[in-house]
Amino acid sequence: MTVIAAATGQAALRCRSVAVVFGKSEVLHRIDFDLSEGEWLGIIGPNGAGKSTLLRAIAGLTHYEGTVALHGGRVPSATDVALVPQSPILPAGMTVTEYVMLGRTAHLGWLSRESRSDRSLVGLVLRRLDLASFAERLVSELSGGEAQRVVLARALAQQAPILLLDEPTSALDLGHQMAVLELVDQLRQQDGLSVIAAMHDLTTAGRFADRLVLVEQGTVVDCGTPAEVLRQDQLSEVFRTPLQVRVLDGEIVVLPSPRRI
Amino acid sequence: MDDQAQVVAQPRVSVGPIELLDAVVDKTFRLPVLALFGGVAAVLVAGVFSATNGAADLPVGGVLRALLDRVPLIDIDSTLNSRQAGILFQIRMPRLVLGLLVGGALGMSGGAYQGVFRNPLADPYLLGVSAGAGFGAVLALGFGLDLGWGPFDAVTAAAFVGSIAAVAASSLVARGSWSSPATLLLAGVAIAALFSASQTYALQRLSETRSREVLSWLFGQLGTSGWEQVWILGPYVVVCGAVLVVHARHLDVLRVGDDEARALGLDPARVRLVVIGAASLLTAAAVSVSGLIAFVGLVVPHIVRLLVSHSYRVIVPMSALVGAAFLAFVDVGSRTLVAPSELPVGVITAFVGAPFFGWVLWRGRAAL
């Protein structure tokens, strides 16, 4: 299997007292966490908790206070972190190949011509994500699941060791949700990518993530393994609805409490 | 860069589909040779058509021979008499070359504006850029600032200041909704109205002969041109054109929105500054030699988009060629439709462009 982004063998990313202020309201308040090499970190929490803002701060898309640094102290750029946005814009008339090539932007030279190696990398990524037969299709005409795979392909073409996923499966049905997450997990294991994913579904978050960060109103409420974080009392309080946490075949399942009729 | 080298060195696991895919990828990013060839052919056809048609019809064969004769190391007899040769080289050719340059400049800057504002209806005329440039040029002409050397020309400089003021004002008024065609256009309408009014006011203050001169220039014409105007505009087309072609790929990145573009490693503000600067300078230079010629910047990139590609890598250079051919053709109409008098070329482009604009609007949001 071909490796697309090579592992560096170090702790991947460090966030220290990251705060984001929009106008007068503080959207993120002193967030701390570490991401290790090859780890899948799930960010969970209710709507408006600041999950997307945290990812945007890491990608450098919003102004923040505090430190976001790679190993060695460097602030990450587009060659270090690749963002898969929640609702990506798919321009009319653009083919899948052209779209995936956009991922090479940060690697291009001064005249911004695509080199031979850029082109062969795009071919490689397309093959890797089973998109070879889609190469000439228009991105605006893809189904939800196909489009998600194409956006993931663009992120892979960035050759960044850290993948940021902003609720990557919110528009997909159950089967496509699993397919995309399995694919990300495979890439992580085979290519040594590290993943930070804002995730809606607590059960899938518990299944795929190595560690979970629970965020509420811009503050980290809890951080740890899924078994530590996915506690019935804690989740019911944060999500403001009675939830039950069960273990089914060794896997943690989070469900709403049964309705009383 | 090590990981990249490693990737490229990977052996191919099988033949067939993989090579097919690589061919597709290569094809996508190859120069659109066929389209460029077609564009050059259109320019040549328009050029010959324009050089041979007018008040005095010149024989095609004679014109081609006379032109070939001018190429170094080629020596053939042109068969044109001296009067015909005079018409060709002193009247037709400078006007033709100027038409090609103005058309190319307007087509290319229209394509660039469309990319930078992510708005298929952006155009130097509709954004108010032309009106701003016109106002600047009228001021300079009206105050007798008709001085300069070649491309370093006071009228062009004043037109540039006006065009930058207009594009800045339009984008400020439409703040945040550049990609909404309606908002940006309405802002452009307001700004253009403001500059047109200022222009009329400035014209009123001029003497009658002076204002008639300026007015006839303002209508958009290639009529008074000699080689001097080619020398003013030419360098701008070369320099700004090169800047726009180099930045065309960035315009493709901008199509996914500023946020995603930034996440991909592009600085949208910097790209916007450079591209708007180059496109406005190009528009200003074109306006200062030929007045206001409407709709070329709207129609031409659309034709390229419909016929060739949605990618700005193709749209920007192709718009230069198609714009050049388009304006050379239109100029023949301007010389011959109401002969012996002349119709301003801007009137004809508006006759063609306005219905086209209506059609683009009518096709609706899906097409945008």
XYZ file of C-alpha atoms in Angstrom:
629
model
C 0.000 0.000 0.000
C 1.333 3.381 -0.921
C 2.051 5.822 1.813
C 0.785 9.316 1.051
C 1.810 11.331 4.101
C 4.795 10.073 5.990
C 4.882 9.798 9.765
C 7.334 12.033 11.569
C 7.552 9.934 14.728
C 6.752 12.726 17.159
C 3.925 14.159 19.235
C 1.897 15.782 16.536
C 0.206 18.871 17.925
C -0.003 20.835 21.145
C -2.758 23.290 22.121
C -2.218 25.460 25.195
C -4.836 27.874 26.582
C -6.336 28.447 23.159
C -9.026 31.129 23.349
C -11.167 32.594 20.594
C -13.183 35.770 21.041
C -15.847 36.935 18.569
C -16.807 40.499 19.407
C -17.580 40.398 23.110
C -18.350 36.715 23.492
C -15.637 34.207 24.198
C -16.325 31.202 21.993
C -13.394 29.135 23.242
C -11.966 29.446 26.714
C -8.466 28.189 27.530
C -8.485 24.909 25.647
C -5.589 22.540 26.349
C -4.839 19.212 24.737
C -2.119 17.196 23.049
C -2.478 15.115 19.938
C -0.009 12.278 19.599
C 1.326 10.761 16.441
C -1.209 8.471 14.759
C -3.907 9.266 17.266
C -7.606 9.861 16.547
C -8.919 12.580 18.801
C -12.689 13.060 18.818
C -14.157 16.429 19.765
C -17.711 16.018 21.067
C -20.224 18.389 22.577
C -23.579 20.001 21.870
C -24.248 22.408 18.973
C -22.548 25.736 19.483
C -20.053 24.333 21.993
C -17.166 25.549 19.849
C -16.095 22.325 18.098
C -15.866 23.886 14.635
C -14.207 27.014 16.004
C -11.528 24.882 17.635
C -10.776 23.165 14.319
C -10.738 26.513 12.535
C -8.286 27.897 15.072
C -5.967 24.910 14.560
C -6.174 25.382 10.781
C -5.325 29.067 11.233
C -8.642 30.259 9.820
C -9.633 32.306 12.837
C -7.698 34.574 15.168
C -6.917 32.977 18.535
C -4.922 33.611 21.668
C -2.686 30.971 23.193
C -0.519 28.420 21.462
C -1.177 25.963 18.680
C 2.144 24.369 17.824
C 3.618 21.375 16.079
C 6.465 19.401 17.542
C 9.343 21.856 17.511
C 7.093 24.821 18.202
C 6.172 25.739 14.651
C 2.671 27.102 13.972
C 0.957 24.667 11.601
C 0.360 25.646 7.955
C -1.503 24.067 5.053
C 1.291 21.519 4.595
C 0.872 20.374 8.221
C -2.892 20.313 8.744
C -5.548 19.534 6.145
C -9.108 20.572 6.886
C -12.182 18.729 5.647
C -14.908 21.348 6.109
C -18.404 20.540 7.275
C -20.117 21.808 4.131
C -17.464 22.220 1.449
C -18.160 24.376 -1.598
C -18.177 22.288 -4.779
C -17.729 24.742 -7.679
C -19.844 24.294 -10.794
C -17.957 22.954 -13.779
C -14.930 21.730 -11.814
C -13.868 18.119 -12.359
C -12.851 15.752 -9.565
C -9.245 15.812 -10.801
C -9.097 19.612 -10.776
C -10.683 19.681 -7.328
C -8.208 17.216 -5.833
C -5.340 19.192 -7.391
C -6.438 22.194 -5.313
C -4.921 20.272 -2.401
C -1.482 20.853 -3.946
C -1.782 24.659 -3.683
C 0.598 25.017 -0.760
C 3.204 22.859 -2.505
C 3.318 24.693 -5.824
C 6.188 26.901 -6.884
C 6.238 30.575 -7.730
C 4.590 30.266 -11.143
C 2.051 27.843 -9.623
C 2.343 25.275 -12.387
C 1.524 21.704 -11.428
C 4.654 19.576 -11.735
C 4.879 15.987 -12.820
C 5.063 14.820 -9.203
C 1.970 16.856 -8.297
C 0.096 15.155 -11.092
C 1.217 11.660 -10.193
C 0.322 12.292 -6.538
C -3.196 13.310 -7.546
C -3.474 10.124 -9.598
C -2.277 8.152 -6.594
C -4.779 9.737 -4.223
C -7.641 9.169 -6.669
C -6.717 5.488 -6.952
C -6.279 5.151 -3.229
C -9.785 6.453 -2.520
C -11.357 4.427 -5.347
C -12.096 7.567 -7.296
C -10.292 6.613 -10.516
C -13.523 6.207 -12.447
C -14.702 9.596 -11.165
C -11.664 11.515 -12.394
C -13.511 13.405 -15.112
C -16.854 13.769 -13.331
C -18.002 17.201 -12.165
C -17.854 17.682 -8.398
C -21.193 19.498 -8.437
C -22.900 16.365 -9.747
C -21.667 13.856 -7.170
C -23.816 12.203 -4.515
C -23.207 13.080 -0.856
C -21.012 10.060 -0.171
C -18.962 10.482 -3.340
C -18.481 14.181 -2.654
C -17.263 13.444 0.860
C -14.683 11.037 -0.538
C -13.536 13.646 -3.059
C -13.117 16.279 -0.345
C -11.137 13.758 1.677
C -8.993 13.134 -1.406
C -8.237 16.846 -1.667
C -7.172 16.870 1.982
C -4.891 13.852 1.363
C -3.326 15.604 -1.620
C -2.151 18.271 0.831
C 0.210 15.596 2.252
C -0.333 17.007 5.716
C 0.314 14.605 8.586
C -2.682 15.924 10.553
C -6.236 15.627 9.267
C -8.944 17.916 10.688
C -12.474 16.666 10.082
C -15.414 18.935 10.864
C -18.399 16.639 11.343
C -17.422 14.746 8.215
C -20.508 12.557 8.049
C -23.329 14.870 9.080
C -24.890 14.824 5.604
C -24.571 11.079 5.030
C -26.770 8.047 5.667
C -25.620 5.396 8.117
C -23.887 3.201 5.542
C -21.931 6.063 4.005
C -21.079 7.421 7.462
C -19.417 4.139 8.369
C -17.700 3.861 4.987
C -16.110 7.328 5.295
C -15.025 6.832 8.910
C -13.593 3.371 8.166
C -11.669 4.916 5.290
C -10.240 7.648 7.502
C -9.291 5.037 10.074
C -7.553 2.962 7.417
C -5.591 5.971 6.192
C -4.621 6.749 9.749
C -3.306 3.267 10.376
C -1.560 2.776 7.045
C -0.151 6.272 6.551
C 0.434 7.310 10.134
C -1.934 10.252 9.895
C -3.211 11.873 13.063
C -6.873 12.842 13.122
C -8.848 15.456 15.001
C -12.547 15.089 14.259
C -15.504 17.042 15.527
C -18.181 14.368 15.803
C -21.899 14.491 16.363
C -22.752 10.884 16.940
C -21.451 9.819 20.337
C -21.538 6.097 19.611
C -19.424 6.384 16.457
C -17.156 8.875 18.238
C -16.573 6.265 20.923
C -15.962 3.566 18.338
C -13.366 5.395 16.213
C -11.588 7.822 18.537
C -8.683 6.846 20.770
C -9.485 9.739 23.067
C -12.404 12.124 23.360
C -12.482 15.783 24.319
C -15.894 16.842 25.629
C -16.521 20.552 25.041
C -19.345 22.632 26.472
C -19.723 26.385 25.974
C -16.147 26.752 24.830
C -14.606 24.908 27.762
C -13.157 21.388 28.001
C -15.416 19.507 30.415
C -13.656 16.173 30.195
C -10.878 14.504 28.267
C -9.896 10.859 28.165
C -10.624 7.465 26.623
C -14.187 6.880 25.391
C -14.906 4.744 28.474
C -13.829 7.591 30.743
C -15.684 10.372 28.945
C -18.886 8.669 27.786
C -20.547 8.519 31.226
C -24.300 8.600 31.491
C -24.554 11.348 34.145
C -21.981 13.591 32.478
C -23.451 13.301 28.958
C -27.026 13.786 30.199
C -25.959 16.989 31.877
C -23.918 18.384 28.997
C -26.470 17.514 26.304
C -29.410 18.509 28.549
C -31.449 15.424 27.869
C -31.604 12.092 29.688
C -29.249 9.666 27.936
C -28.317 6.091 28.652
C -24.922 4.586 28.067
C -24.847 0.813 27.476
C -22.117 -1.628 26.586
C -23.114 -3.889 23.683
C -20.630 -6.580 22.572
C -17.828 -4.662 24.233
C -18.737 -1.407 22.519
C -20.094 1.730 24.195
C -23.500 2.768 22.880
C -25.133 6.083 23.731
C -28.922 6.240 23.401
C -31.646 8.677 24.362
C -33.649 7.455 27.350
C -36.877 5.650 26.402
C -39.902 7.894 26.050
C -42.515 7.572 28.742
C -45.946 7.182 27.219
C 9.925 16.778 0.116
C 11.238 13.316 0.940
C 7.785 11.810 1.170
C 6.964 13.232 -2.230
C 9.992 11.669 -3.857
C 9.071 8.396 -2.229
C 5.588 8.616 -3.678
C 6.782 9.281 -7.188
C 9.240 6.407 -7.057
C 6.482 3.892 -6.319
C 6.468 1.110 -8.894
C 3.310 0.679 -10.887
C 1.423 -2.349 -9.658
C -0.440 -3.004 -12.877
C -0.961 -1.539 -16.301
C -4.174 -0.431 -17.918
C -6.562 1.506 -15.715
C -3.708 3.197 -13.858
C -2.143 4.518 -17.027
C -5.576 5.544 -18.166
C -6.051 7.561 -14.990
C -2.611 9.157 -15.278
C -3.505 10.141 -18.826
C -6.708 11.764 -17.575
C -4.828 13.682 -14.882
C -2.146 14.780 -17.348
C -4.769 15.824 -19.863
C -6.580 17.942 -17.267
C -3.511 20.061 -16.609
C -2.036 20.174 -20.081
C -2.177 23.480 -21.941
C -5.443 23.622 -23.903
C -3.484 23.575 -27.173
C -6.473 23.073 -29.428
C -8.423 25.955 -27.870
C -5.392 28.273 -27.929
C -4.840 27.349 -31.554
C -8.487 28.124 -32.279
C -8.143 31.464 -30.499
C -5.063 32.406 -32.505
C -6.837 31.362 -35.699
C -9.819 33.558 -34.778
C -7.467 36.503 -34.211
C -5.821 35.944 -37.602
C -9.128 35.645 -39.438
C -10.482 38.753 -37.711
C -7.245 40.555 -38.534
C -7.386 39.755 -42.238
C -11.101 40.535 -42.363
C -10.527 43.870 -40.676
C -7.505 44.796 -42.778
C -9.301 44.151 -46.053
C -12.716 45.684 -45.310
C -13.578 49.339 -44.945
C -14.211 52.477 -46.984
C -11.759 51.170 -49.559
C -11.743 47.406 -50.051
C -8.231 46.016 -50.290
C -7.539 42.665 -52.007
C -6.905 39.845 -49.499
C -3.970 38.454 -51.455
C -2.336 41.850 -51.729
C -2.752 42.549 -48.013
C -1.264 39.185 -47.038
C 1.669 39.686 -49.399
C 2.258 43.225 -48.153
C 2.264 41.971 -44.546
C 4.576 39.068 -45.364
C 6.876 41.509 -47.122
C 7.292 43.338 -43.816
C 8.586 40.196 -42.102
C 12.400 40.343 -41.921
C 14.234 38.236 -44.506
C 11.105 37.887 -46.649
C 10.975 39.925 -49.786
C 7.943 39.636 -52.053
C 6.032 42.005 -54.254
C 2.811 43.053 -52.509
C 0.887 44.028 -55.695
C -0.751 46.871 -53.706
C -0.367 50.328 -55.181
C 1.112 53.077 -53.019
C -2.292 54.486 -52.030
C -3.473 51.061 -50.923
C -0.253 50.443 -49.036
C -0.678 53.805 -47.320
C -4.224 52.917 -46.231
C -3.066 49.528 -44.967
C -0.050 50.636 -42.939
C -1.058 54.091 -41.780
C -4.789 53.646 -41.171
C -5.889 50.023 -41.094
C -3.028 48.344 -39.266
C -2.674 50.700 -36.269
C -6.430 50.627 -35.808
C -6.528 46.842 -36.125
C -3.683 46.319 -33.665
C -5.243 48.773 -31.226
C -8.579 46.961 -31.528
C -6.886 43.626 -30.818
C -5.113 45.074 -27.777
C -8.201 46.796 -26.354
C -10.367 43.704 -26.923
C -7.752 41.459 -25.352
C -7.331 43.801 -22.384
C -11.057 44.078 -21.696
C -11.711 40.359 -22.196
C -8.895 39.348 -19.889
C -9.711 41.843 -17.157
C -13.370 40.775 -17.295
C -12.311 37.154 -16.742
C -10.041 38.205 -13.890
C -12.769 40.239 -12.161
C -15.160 37.322 -12.469
C -12.652 35.081 -10.744
C -11.665 37.478 -8.024
C -15.246 38.292 -7.063
C -16.419 34.698 -7.702
C -19.112 36.371 -9.700
C -19.863 35.505 -13.333
C -21.496 38.876 -13.928
C -18.479 40.915 -12.868
C -17.169 43.050 -15.716
C -15.150 46.289 -15.791
C -18.133 48.155 -17.208
C -20.755 46.783 -14.815
C -18.501 47.186 -11.775
C -18.144 50.886 -12.482
C -14.411 50.471 -13.180
C -14.767 51.824 -16.693
C -16.816 54.789 -15.466
C -14.179 55.518 -12.809
C -11.435 55.305 -15.406
C -13.499 57.483 -17.739
C -13.954 60.124 -15.070
C -10.240 60.155 -14.307
C -9.403 60.397 -17.996
C -11.941 63.186 -18.580
C -10.444 65.171 -15.723
C -6.936 64.727 -17.117
C -7.992 65.546 -20.683
C -10.191 68.428 -19.575
C -7.412 70.032 -17.610
C -5.071 69.615 -20.530
C -2.907 67.018 -18.781
C -2.362 65.414 -22.157
C 1.283 64.679 -21.652
C 3.494 61.728 -21.139
C 5.871 59.399 -22.853
C 4.642 56.110 -24.302
C 2.989 54.039 -21.609
C 3.783 56.620 -18.928
C 0.894 58.786 -19.780
C -0.988 61.279 -17.579
C -4.400 60.297 -18.941
C -3.726 56.625 -18.250
C -2.516 57.420 -14.747
C -5.634 59.467 -13.998
C -7.802 56.706 -15.467
C -6.037 54.170 -13.242
C -6.683 56.238 -10.118
C -10.343 56.504 -11.136
C -10.668 52.784 -11.842
C -9.083 51.773 -8.530
C -11.355 54.218 -6.688
C -14.368 52.699 -8.447
C -13.503 49.047 -7.806
C -12.659 49.838 -4.177
C -15.954 51.668 -3.745
C -17.985 48.889 -5.420
C -16.429 46.156 -3.326
C -16.797 48.223 -0.147
C -20.465 48.885 -0.811
C -21.056 45.205 -1.607
C -18.985 44.247 1.437
C -19.073 40.576 2.235
C -21.409 39.573 -0.584
C -19.095 39.772 -3.573
C -20.196 36.441 -4.879
C -23.838 37.401 -4.871
C -24.259 38.672 -8.440
C -27.099 41.014 -7.523
C -25.381 42.801 -4.635
C -22.130 43.430 -6.464
C -23.934 44.568 -9.600
C -26.161 46.961 -7.699
C -23.115 48.397 -5.972
C -21.486 48.742 -9.393
C -24.569 50.494 -10.760
C -24.518 52.996 -7.917
C -20.802 53.667 -8.272
C -21.005 53.916 -12.063
C -23.896 56.397 -11.756
C -21.878 58.495 -9.340
C -18.839 58.567 -11.622
C -20.929 59.216 -14.736
C -22.559 62.173 -13.030
C -19.179 63.524 -11.947
C -17.982 63.016 -15.492
C -20.940 64.930 -16.964
C -20.321 67.710 -14.481
C -16.654 67.852 -15.458
C -17.622 67.899 -19.145
C -19.993 70.817 -18.501
C -17.132 72.847 -17.152
C -15.082 72.410 -20.323
C -15.194 74.602 -23.397
C -17.595 73.394 -26.076
C -15.010 72.212 -28.588
C -12.972 70.511 -25.910
C -16.025 68.792 -24.457
C -17.155 67.563 -27.884
C -13.712 66.051 -28.416
C -13.744 64.353 -25.039
C -17.320 63.170 -25.540
C -16.561 61.490 -28.855
C -13.603 59.742 -27.240
C -15.792 58.684 -24.340
C -18.264 56.842 -26.582
C -15.687 54.210 -27.199
C -13.860 54.430 -30.466
C -10.767 53.205 -32.209
C -11.122 55.798 -34.957
C -8.539 58.423 -34.166
C -5.889 55.889 -33.447
C -2.397 55.901 -34.805
C 0.577 53.860 -33.722
C 0.985 56.201 -30.721
C -1.949 54.640 -28.854
C -0.682 51.140 -29.565
C 2.562 52.160 -27.914
C 0.642 53.426 -24.850
C -1.519 50.316 -24.397
C 0.828 47.552 -25.577
C 3.158 47.421 -22.563
C 0.204 47.263 -20.150
C -1.317 44.348 -22.016
C 1.979 42.453 -21.882
C 2.834 43.140 -18.220
C -0.637 43.000 -16.647
C -1.575 40.099 -18.905
C 1.414 38.111 -17.645
C 0.480 38.870 -14.022
C -3.100 37.723 -14.607
C -2.069 34.527 -16.398
C 0.292 33.617 -13.543
C -2.490 34.212 -11.006
C -5.170 32.356 -12.971
C -4.684 29.150 -10.986
C -5.195 31.066 -7.735
C -8.541 32.200 -9.105
C -9.490 28.526 -9.409
C -8.567 28.014 -5.746
C -10.728 31.007 -4.775
C -13.727 29.221 -6.298
C -14.032 27.090 -3.144
C -14.401 30.236 -1.033
C -11.963 32.323 0.992
C -12.038 30.047 4.019
C -11.226 26.841 2.209
C -8.701 28.671 0.032
C -6.893 29.796 3.171
C -7.002 26.253 4.547
C -5.367 25.149 1.283
C -2.532 27.607 1.844
C -3.589 30.553 -0.302
C -3.749 34.131 0.929
C -7.017 35.367 -0.637
C -6.448 39.019 0.297
C -3.058 39.094 -1.417
C -4.357 37.381 -4.564
C -7.315 39.766 -4.674
C -5.071 42.810 -4.313
C -2.697 41.742 -7.092
C -5.400 40.603 -9.508
C -7.689 43.594 -8.971
C -4.685 45.905 -9.342
C -3.558 44.314 -12.599
C -7.079 44.052 -14.061
C -7.895 47.658 -13.140
C -4.652 48.946 -14.614
C -5.399 47.027 -17.788
C -8.935 48.447 -17.940
C -7.664 51.960 -17.249
C -5.074 51.720 -20.004
C -7.703 50.450 -22.448
C -10.188 53.167 -21.456
C -7.596 55.907 -21.739
C -6.889 55.075 -25.392
C -10.331 54.022 -26.556
C -13.000 55.363 -24.200
C -15.765 53.268 -22.691
C -16.372 50.038 -24.568
C -19.038 48.085 -22.742
C -19.715 44.378 -22.228
C -16.579 42.914 -23.861
C -15.367 41.854 -20.397
C -18.683 40.166 -19.698
C -19.414 38.458 -22.997
C -15.968 37.118 -23.832
C -15.173 35.099 -20.659
C -18.685 33.635 -20.853
C -18.132 32.452 -24.393
C -14.864 30.835 -23.315
C -16.597 29.217 -20.340
C -19.344 27.822 -22.552
C -17.059 26.585 -25.313
C -13.850 25.528 -23.594
C -13.579 25.322 -19.820
C -14.706 26.649 -16.441
C -11.122 26.808 -15.220
C -9.541 30.253 -14.975
C -6.261 28.719 -16.155
C -8.035 28.560 -19.516
C -10.487 31.459 -19.194
C -7.879 34.179 -18.566
C -5.551 33.580 -21.548
C -8.352 32.513 -23.889
C -10.358 35.651 -23.053
C -7.451 37.716 -24.302
C -7.508 35.949 -27.682
C -11.284 35.808 -28.049
C -11.650 39.415 -26.868
C -9.088 40.561 -29.413
C -10.818 38.730 -32.281
C -14.254 39.900 -31.090
C -13.345 43.586 -31.025
C -11.529 43.426 -34.374
C -14.680 41.958 -35.947
C -16.944 44.488 -34.263
C -14.725 47.326 -35.425
C -15.300 46.327 -39.047
C -18.996 46.803 -38.358
C -18.326 50.167 -36.802
C -16.546 51.278 -39.980
C -18.926 49.823 -42.537
C -22.479 49.668 -41.115
C -23.300 53.361 -41.541
C -20.571 54.230 -44.057
C -19.368 56.789 -44.911
C -19.820 57.940 -41.304
C -18.737 55.777 -38.390
C -20.593 54.129 -35.527
C -18.677 54.202 -32.196
C -17.467 50.659 -31.539
C -18.821 50.885 -27.966
C -22.328 51.243 -29.362
C -22.014 47.965 -31.271
C -20.534 46.039 -28.328
C -23.464 47.273 -26.237
C -25.917 46.121 -28.941
C -24.345 42.674 -28.771
C -23.558 42.638 -25.053
C -26.782 43.879 -23.524
C -28.959 41.077 -24.949
C -26.237 38.601 -24.002
C -26.259 39.943 -20.454
C -30.046 39.582 -20.416
C -29.734 36.010 -21.620
C -27.204 35.158 -18.877
C -29.571 36.621 -16.276
C -32.526 34.787 -17.793
C -30.744 31.450 -17.658
C -30.906 32.007 -13.939
C -29.053 30.937 -10.861
C -28.375 27.396 -11.976
C -26.121 28.661 -14.729
C -24.379 31.068 -12.395
